[in-house]
mmCIF file of C-alpha atoms in Angstrom:
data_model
loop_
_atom_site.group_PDB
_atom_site.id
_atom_site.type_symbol
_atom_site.label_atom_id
_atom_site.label_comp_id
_atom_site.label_asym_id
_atom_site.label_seq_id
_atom_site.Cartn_x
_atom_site.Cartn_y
_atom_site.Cartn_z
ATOM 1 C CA UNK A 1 -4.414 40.000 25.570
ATOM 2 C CA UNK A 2 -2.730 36.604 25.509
ATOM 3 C CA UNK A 3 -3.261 34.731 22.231
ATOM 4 C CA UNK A 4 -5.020 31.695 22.340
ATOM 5 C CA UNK A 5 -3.206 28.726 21.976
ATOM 6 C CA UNK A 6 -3.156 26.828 18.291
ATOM 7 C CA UNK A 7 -6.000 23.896 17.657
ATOM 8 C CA UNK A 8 -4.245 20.985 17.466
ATOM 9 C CA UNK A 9 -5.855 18.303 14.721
ATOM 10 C CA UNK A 10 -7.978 15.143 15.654
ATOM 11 C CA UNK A 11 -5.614 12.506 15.290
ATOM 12 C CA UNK A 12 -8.786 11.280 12.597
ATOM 13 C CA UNK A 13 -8.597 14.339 10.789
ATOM 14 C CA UNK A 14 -4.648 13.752 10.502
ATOM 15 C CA UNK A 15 -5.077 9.930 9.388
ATOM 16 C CA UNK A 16 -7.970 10.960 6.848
ATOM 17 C CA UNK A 17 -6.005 13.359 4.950
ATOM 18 C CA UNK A 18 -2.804 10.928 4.615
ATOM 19 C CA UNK A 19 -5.244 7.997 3.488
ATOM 20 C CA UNK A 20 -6.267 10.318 1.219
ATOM 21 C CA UNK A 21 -2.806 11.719 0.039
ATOM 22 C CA UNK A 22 -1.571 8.020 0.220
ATOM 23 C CA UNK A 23 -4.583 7.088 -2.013
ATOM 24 C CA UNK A 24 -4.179 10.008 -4.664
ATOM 25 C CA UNK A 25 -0.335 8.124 -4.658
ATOM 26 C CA UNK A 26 -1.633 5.419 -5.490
ATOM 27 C CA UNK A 27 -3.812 6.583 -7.874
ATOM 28 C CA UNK A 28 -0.715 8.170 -9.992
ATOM 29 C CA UNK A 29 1.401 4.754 -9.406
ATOM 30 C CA UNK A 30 -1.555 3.343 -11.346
ATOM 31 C CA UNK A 31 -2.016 5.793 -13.974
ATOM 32 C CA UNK A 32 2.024 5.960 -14.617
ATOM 33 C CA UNK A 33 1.981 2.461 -15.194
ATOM 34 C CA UNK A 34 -0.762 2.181 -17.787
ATOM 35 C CA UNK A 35 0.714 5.162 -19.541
ATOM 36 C CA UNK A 36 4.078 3.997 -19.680
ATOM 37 C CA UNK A 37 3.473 -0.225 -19.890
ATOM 38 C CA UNK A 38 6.076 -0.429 -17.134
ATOM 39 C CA UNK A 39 6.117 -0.753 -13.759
ATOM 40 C CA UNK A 40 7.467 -1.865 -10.536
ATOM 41 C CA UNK A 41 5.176 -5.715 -10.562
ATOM 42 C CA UNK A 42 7.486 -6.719 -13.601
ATOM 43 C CA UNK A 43 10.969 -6.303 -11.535
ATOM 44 C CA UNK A 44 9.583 -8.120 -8.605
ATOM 45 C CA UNK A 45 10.040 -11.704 -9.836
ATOM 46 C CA UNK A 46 12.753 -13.801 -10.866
ATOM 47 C CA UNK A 47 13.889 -13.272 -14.144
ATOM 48 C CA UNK A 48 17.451 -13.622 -16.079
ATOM 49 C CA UNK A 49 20.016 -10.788 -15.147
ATOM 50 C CA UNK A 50 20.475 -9.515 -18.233
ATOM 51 C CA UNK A 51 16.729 -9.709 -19.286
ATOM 52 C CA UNK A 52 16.048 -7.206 -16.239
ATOM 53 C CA UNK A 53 19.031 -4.980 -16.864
ATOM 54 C CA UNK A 54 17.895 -4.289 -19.967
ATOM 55 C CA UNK A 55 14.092 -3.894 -19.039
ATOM 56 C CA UNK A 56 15.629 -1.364 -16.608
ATOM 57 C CA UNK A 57 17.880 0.906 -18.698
ATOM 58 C CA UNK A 58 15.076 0.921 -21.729
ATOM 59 C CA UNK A 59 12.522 2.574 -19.118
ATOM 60 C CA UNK A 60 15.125 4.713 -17.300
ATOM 61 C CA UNK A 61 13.157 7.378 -17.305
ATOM 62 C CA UNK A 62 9.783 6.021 -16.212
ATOM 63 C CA UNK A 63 11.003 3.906 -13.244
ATOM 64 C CA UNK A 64 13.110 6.524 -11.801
ATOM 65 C CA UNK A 65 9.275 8.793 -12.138
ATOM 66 C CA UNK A 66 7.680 5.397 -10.371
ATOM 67 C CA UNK A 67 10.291 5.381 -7.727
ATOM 68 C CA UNK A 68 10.028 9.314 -6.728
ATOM 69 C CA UNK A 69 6.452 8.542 -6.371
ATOM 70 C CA UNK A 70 6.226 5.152 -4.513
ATOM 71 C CA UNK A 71 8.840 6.798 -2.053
ATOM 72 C CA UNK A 72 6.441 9.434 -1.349
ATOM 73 C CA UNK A 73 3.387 6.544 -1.481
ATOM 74 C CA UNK A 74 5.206 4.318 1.444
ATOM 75 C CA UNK A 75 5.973 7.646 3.357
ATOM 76 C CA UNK A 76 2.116 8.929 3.505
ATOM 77 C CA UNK A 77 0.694 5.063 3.938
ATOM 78 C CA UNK A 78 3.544 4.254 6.448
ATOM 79 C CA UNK A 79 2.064 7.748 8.512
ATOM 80 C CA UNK A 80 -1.471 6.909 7.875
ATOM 81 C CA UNK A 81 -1.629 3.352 9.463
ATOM 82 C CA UNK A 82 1.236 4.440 12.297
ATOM 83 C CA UNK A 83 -1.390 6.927 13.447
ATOM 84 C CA UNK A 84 -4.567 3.994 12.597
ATOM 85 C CA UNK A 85 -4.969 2.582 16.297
ATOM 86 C CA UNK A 86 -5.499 6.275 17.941
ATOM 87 C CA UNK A 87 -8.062 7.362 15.395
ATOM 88 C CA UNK A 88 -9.806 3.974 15.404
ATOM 89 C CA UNK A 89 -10.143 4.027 19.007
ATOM 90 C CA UNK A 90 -13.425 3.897 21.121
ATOM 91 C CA UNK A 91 -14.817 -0.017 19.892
ATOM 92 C CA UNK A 92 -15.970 -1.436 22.346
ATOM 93 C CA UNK A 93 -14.469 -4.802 21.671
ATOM 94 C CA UNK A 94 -11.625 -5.249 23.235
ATOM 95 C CA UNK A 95 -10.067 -7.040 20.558
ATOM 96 C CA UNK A 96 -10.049 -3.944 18.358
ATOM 97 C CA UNK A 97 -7.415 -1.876 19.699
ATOM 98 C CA UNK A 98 -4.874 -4.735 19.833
ATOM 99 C CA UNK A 99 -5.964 -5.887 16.176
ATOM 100 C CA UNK A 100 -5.275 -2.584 14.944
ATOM 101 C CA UNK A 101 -2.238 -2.248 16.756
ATOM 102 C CA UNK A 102 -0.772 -5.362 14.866
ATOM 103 C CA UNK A 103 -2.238 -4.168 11.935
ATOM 104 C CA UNK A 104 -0.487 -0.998 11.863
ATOM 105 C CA UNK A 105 2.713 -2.881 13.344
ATOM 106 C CA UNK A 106 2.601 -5.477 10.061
ATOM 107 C CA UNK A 107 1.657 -2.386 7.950
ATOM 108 C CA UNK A 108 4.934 -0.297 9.231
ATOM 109 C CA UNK A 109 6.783 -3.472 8.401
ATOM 110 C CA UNK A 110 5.199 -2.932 4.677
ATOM 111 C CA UNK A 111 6.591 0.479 4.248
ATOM 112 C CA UNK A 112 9.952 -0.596 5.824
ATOM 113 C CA UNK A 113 10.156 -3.623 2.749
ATOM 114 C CA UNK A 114 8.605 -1.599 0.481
ATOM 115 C CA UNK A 115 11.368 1.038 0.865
ATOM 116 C CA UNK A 116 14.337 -1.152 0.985
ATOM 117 C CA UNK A 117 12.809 -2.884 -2.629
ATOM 118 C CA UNK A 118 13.179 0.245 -4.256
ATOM 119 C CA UNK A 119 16.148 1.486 -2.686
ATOM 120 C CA UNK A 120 17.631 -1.976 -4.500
ATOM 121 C CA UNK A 121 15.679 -1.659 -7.610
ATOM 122 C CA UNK A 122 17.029 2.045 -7.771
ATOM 123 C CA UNK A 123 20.613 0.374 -7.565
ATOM 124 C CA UNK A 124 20.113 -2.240 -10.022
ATOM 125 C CA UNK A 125 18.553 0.532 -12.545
ATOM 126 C CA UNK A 126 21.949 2.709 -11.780
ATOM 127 C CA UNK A 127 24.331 -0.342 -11.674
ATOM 128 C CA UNK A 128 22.573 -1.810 -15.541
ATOM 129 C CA UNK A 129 22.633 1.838 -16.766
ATOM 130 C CA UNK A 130 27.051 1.791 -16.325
ATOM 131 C CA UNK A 131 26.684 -1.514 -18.204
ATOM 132 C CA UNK A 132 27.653 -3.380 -14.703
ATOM 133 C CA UNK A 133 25.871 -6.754 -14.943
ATOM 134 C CA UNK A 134 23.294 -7.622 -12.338
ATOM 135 C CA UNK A 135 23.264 -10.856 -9.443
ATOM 136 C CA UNK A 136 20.971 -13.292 -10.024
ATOM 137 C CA UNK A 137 21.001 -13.687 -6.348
ATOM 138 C CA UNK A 138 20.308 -10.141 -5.424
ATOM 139 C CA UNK A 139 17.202 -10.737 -8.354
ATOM 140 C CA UNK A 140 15.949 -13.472 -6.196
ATOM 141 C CA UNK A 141 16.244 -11.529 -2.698
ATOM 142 C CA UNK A 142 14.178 -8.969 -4.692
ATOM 143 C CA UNK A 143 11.489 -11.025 -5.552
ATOM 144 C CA UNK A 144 11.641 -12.509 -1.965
ATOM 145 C CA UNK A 145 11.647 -9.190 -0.267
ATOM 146 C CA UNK A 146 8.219 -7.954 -2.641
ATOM 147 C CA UNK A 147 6.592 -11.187 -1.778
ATOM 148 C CA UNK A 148 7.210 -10.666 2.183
ATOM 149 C CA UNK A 149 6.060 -7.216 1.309
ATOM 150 C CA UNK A 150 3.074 -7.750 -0.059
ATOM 151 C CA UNK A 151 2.265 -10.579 2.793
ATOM 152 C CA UNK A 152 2.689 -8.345 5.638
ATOM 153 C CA UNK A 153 0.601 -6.075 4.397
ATOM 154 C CA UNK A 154 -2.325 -8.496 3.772
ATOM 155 C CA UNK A 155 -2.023 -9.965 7.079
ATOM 156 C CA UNK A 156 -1.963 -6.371 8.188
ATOM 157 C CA UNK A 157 -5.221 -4.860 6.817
ATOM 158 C CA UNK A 158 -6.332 -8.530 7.609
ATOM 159 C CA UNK A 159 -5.972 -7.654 10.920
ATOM 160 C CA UNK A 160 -7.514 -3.950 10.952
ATOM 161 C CA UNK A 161 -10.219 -5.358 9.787
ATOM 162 C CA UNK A 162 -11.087 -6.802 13.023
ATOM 163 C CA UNK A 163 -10.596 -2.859 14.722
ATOM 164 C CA UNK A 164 -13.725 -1.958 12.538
ATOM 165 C CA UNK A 165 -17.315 -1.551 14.152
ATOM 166 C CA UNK A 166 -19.605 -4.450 12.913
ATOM 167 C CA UNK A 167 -22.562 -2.535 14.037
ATOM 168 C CA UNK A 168 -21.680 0.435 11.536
ATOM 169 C CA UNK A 169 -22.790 -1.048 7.632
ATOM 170 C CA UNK A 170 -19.714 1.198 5.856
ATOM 171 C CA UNK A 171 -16.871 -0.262 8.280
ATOM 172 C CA UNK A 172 -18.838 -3.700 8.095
ATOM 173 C CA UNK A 173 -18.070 -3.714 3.994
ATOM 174 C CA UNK A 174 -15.057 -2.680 4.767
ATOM 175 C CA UNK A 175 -13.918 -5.100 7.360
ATOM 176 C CA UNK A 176 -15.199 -7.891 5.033
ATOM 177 C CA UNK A 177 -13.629 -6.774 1.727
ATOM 178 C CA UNK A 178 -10.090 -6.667 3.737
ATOM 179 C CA UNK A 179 -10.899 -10.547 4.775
ATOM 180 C CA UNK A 180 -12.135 -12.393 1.839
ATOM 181 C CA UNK A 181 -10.835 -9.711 -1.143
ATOM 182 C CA UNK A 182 -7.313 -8.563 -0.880
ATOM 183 C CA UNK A 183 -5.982 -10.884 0.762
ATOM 184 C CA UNK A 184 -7.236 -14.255 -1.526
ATOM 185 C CA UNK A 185 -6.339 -12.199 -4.361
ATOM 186 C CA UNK A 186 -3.187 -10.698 -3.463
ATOM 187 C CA UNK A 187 -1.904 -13.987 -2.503
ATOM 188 C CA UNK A 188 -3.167 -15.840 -5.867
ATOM 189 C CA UNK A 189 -0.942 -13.193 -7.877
ATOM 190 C CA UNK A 190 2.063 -15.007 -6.403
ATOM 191 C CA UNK A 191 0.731 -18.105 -7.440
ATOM 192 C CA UNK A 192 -1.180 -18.013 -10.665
ATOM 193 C CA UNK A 193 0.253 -18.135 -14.587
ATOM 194 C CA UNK A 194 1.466 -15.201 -16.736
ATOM 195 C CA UNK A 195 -2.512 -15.106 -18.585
ATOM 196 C CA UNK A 196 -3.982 -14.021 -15.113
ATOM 197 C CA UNK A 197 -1.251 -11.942 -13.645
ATOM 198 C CA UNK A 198 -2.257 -8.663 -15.248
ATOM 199 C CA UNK A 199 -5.679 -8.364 -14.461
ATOM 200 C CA UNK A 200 -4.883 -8.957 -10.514
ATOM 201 C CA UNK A 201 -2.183 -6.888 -10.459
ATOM 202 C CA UNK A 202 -4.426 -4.415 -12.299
ATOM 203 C CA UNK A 203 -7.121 -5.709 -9.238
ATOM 204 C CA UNK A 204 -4.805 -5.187 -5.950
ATOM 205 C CA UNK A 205 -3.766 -1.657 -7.677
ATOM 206 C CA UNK A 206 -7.151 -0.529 -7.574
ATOM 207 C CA UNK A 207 -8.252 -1.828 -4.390
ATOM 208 C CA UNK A 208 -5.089 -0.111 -2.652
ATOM 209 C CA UNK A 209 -6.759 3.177 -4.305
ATOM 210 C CA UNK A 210 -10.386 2.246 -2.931
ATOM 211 C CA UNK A 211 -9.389 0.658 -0.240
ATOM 212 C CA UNK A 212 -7.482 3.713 1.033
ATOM 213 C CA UNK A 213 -10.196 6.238 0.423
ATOM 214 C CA UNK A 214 -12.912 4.391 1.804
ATOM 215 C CA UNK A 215 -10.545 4.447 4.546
ATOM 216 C CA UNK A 216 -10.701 8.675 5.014
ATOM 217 C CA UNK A 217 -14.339 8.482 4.709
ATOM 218 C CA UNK A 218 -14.620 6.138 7.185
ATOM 219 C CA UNK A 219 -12.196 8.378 9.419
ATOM 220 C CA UNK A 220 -14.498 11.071 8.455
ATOM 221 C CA UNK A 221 -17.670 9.577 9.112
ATOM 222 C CA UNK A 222 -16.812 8.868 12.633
ATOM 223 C CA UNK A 223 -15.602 12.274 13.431
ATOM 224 C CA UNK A 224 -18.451 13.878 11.814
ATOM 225 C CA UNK A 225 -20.820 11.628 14.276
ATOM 226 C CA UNK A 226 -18.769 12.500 17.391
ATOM 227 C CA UNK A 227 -18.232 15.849 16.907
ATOM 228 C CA UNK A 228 -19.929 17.735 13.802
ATOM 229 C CA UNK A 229 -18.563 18.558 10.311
ATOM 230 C CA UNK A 230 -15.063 17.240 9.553
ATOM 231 C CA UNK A 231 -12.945 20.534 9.611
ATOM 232 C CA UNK A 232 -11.435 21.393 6.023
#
């Protein structure tokens, strides 16, 4: 008797379990840097050379255990919004598919930045730790690159927001949290003074965490609707 072939995954199942992975990520990212008081935010503005070199070799240890992770957090995001515009499919708005098809474009974009920042910052850590000194110019292409970062991913989730079904109250939050939330307050952290930076940064981290998981139950929901319980 033949064997049946394998069950291949909703491409909503797949995207749900990488939000969640990517959010669980994040979740660590955050939780490192309260436990250690360092963290990738502080090494993505301009600052002297040799105040960053030896920011770097004092917490060695603890960016090199930031950097394994974010690697791994860019990887499962990067998957998770590649695969977006197939498992939000079905709106009926026409607008949705190609809004979440620049969204995940500008998101992929993200995880292409976001790797190439710590691919430098891992450099710069190795290069201060032989007692090499550090550019100033590659200090300011770092901060540049973050900032570019963090702007393509606004505009990014700006734009998914737009894939979302209005009619459905969860992706309606949703859709409006990713307008008039992350995106005002991602952008004021460039912006702002030292007093306020800390508590947005502290802000965006979270959201990414929320924001991600609301994100797989979202996924979830609209499987479960279509098609019964959401397989485990």
């Amino acid at each position: 008797m033949p064997s049946s072939a394998p069950t291949v995954p909703d491409v909503r199942v797949v995207a749900a379990r990488l939000a969640l992975a990517a959010a669980s990520a994040a979740a660590v990212l955050l939780a490192m840097s309260l436990l250690h008081g360092v963290s990738q935010g502080q090494f993505e503005v301009v600052r002297p050379a040799a105040d960053m070199a030896e920011q770097l070799v004092r917490n060695a240890i603890a960016m090199r255990l930031e950097l394994f992770v974010d690697f791994l957090f860019l990887i499962l995001y990067g998957a998770c919004f590649a695969l977006l515009p197939a498992a939000l499919a079905g709106l009926a708005d026409p607008r949705g598919p190609i809004a979440a098809r620049l969204g995940s474009a500008a998101l992929l974009v993200t995880a292409f930045l976001d790797a190439a920042e710590n691919a430098h910052l891992l450099s710069a850590l190795v290069t201060a730790e032989q007692g090499m000194p550090l550019s100033q110019g590659a200090i300011q292409w770092q901060a540049i690159a973050s900032q570019v970062k963090f702007v393509a991913s606004y505009a990014g989730l700006f734009l998914i927001a737009f894939a979302l079904d209005p009619a459905d109250r969860v992706e309606r939050w949703l859709a409006h949290t990713l307008r008039w939330v992350q995106a005002p307050v991602g952008v004021a952290i460039f912006v702002v003074g030292p007093p306020f930076l800390r508590p947005l940064y502290l802000m965006r981290a979270v959201f990414f965490v929320v924001g991600l998981l609301w994100l797989a139950a979202l996924l979830q929901r609209r499987l479960r609707a279509t098609s019964g319980p959401v397989p485990g």
